[in-house]
Short mmCIF file of C-alpha atoms in Angstrom, two decimals:
data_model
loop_
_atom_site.label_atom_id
_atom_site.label_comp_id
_atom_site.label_asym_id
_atom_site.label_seq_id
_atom_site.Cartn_x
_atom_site.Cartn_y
_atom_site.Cartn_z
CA UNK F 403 -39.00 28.95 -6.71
CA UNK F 404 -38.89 25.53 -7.98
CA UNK F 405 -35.67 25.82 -9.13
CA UNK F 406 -34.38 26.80 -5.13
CA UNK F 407 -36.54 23.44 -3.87
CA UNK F 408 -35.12 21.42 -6.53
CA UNK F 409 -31.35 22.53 -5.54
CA UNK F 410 -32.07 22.11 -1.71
CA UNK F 411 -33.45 18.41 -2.34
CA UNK F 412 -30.14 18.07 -4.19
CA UNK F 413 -28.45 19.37 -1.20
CA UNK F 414 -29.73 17.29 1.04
CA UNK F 415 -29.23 13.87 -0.93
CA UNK F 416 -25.62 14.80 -1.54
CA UNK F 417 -25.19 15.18 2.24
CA UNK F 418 -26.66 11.83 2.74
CA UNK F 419 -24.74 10.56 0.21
CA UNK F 420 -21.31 11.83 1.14
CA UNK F 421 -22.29 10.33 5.02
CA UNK F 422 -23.07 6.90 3.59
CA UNK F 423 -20.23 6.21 0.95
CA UNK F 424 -17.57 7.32 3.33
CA UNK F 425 -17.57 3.91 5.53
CA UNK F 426 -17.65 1.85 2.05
CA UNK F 427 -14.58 3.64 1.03
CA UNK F 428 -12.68 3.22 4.45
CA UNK F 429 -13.34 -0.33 4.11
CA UNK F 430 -12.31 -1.03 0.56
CA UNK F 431 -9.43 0.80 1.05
CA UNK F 432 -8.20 -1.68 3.79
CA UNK F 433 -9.22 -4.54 1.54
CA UNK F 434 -6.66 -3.07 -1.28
CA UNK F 435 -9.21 -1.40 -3.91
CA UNK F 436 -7.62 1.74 -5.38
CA UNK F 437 -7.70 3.54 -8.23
CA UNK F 438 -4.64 2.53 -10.42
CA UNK F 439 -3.10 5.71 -12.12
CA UNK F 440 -2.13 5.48 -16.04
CA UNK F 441 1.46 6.46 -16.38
CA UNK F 442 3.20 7.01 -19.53
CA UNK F 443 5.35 3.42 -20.91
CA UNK F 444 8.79 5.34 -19.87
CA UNK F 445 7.61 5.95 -15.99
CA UNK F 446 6.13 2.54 -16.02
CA UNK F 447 9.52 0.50 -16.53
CA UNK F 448 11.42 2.56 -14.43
CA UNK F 449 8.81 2.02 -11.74
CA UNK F 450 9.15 -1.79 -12.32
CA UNK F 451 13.04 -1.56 -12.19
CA UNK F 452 12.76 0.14 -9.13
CA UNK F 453 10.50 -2.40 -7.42
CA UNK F 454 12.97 -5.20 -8.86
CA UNK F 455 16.04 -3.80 -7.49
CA UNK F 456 14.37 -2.94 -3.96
CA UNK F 457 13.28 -6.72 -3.67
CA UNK F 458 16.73 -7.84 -4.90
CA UNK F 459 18.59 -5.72 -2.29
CA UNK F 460 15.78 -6.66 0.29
CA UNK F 461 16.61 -10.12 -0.60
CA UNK F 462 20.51 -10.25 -0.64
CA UNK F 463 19.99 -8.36 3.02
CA UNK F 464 18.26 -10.86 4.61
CA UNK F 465 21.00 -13.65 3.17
CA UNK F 466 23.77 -11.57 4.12
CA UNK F 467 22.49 -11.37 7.53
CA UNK F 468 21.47 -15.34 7.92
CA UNK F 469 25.22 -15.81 6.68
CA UNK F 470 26.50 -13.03 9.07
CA UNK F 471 24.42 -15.07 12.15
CA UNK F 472 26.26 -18.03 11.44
CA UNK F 473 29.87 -16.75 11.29
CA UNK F 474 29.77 -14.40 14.56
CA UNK F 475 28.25 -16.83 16.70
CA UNK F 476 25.60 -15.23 17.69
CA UNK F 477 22.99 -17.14 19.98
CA UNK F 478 19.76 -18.69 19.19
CA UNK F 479 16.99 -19.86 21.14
CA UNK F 480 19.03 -19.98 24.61
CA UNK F 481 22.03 -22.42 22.48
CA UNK F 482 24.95 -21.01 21.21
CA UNK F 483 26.39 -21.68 17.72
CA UNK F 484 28.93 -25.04 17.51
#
């Protein structure tokens, strides 16, 4: 008998619980907490040689295409290129 109360007090704080911490998480999550995951040292560089080469290529993109701008001509702001 006690034992069923004591679960269904349980029950009912976990309920409130769950209902509560919900909105907290929703809002850390847009203010960039999350968990970090442990990788292994081999996963780790090739996940910071990834990231290096994707801003590298984002990088040489956006030159190539100020460059490109210039050399075709192409209009700015109502003026055209001289």
């Amino acid at each position: 008998m006690l034992y069923k109360a004591k679960r269904k007090i349980e029950k009912a704080m976990a309920q409130v619980r769950a209902k509560v911490e919900h909105p907290f998480r929703v809002i850390k999550r847009q203010f960039g907490y999350v968990k970090t995951r442990l990788r292994g040292l081999v996963k780790q560089v090739r996940f910071c040689q990834h990231h290096q080469l994707l801003r590298f290529l984002k990088s040489e993109y956006f030159q190539w295409l100020k460059t490109s701008q210039t050399q075709l001509c192409i209009p700015r702001r109502k003026n055209y290129c001289e």
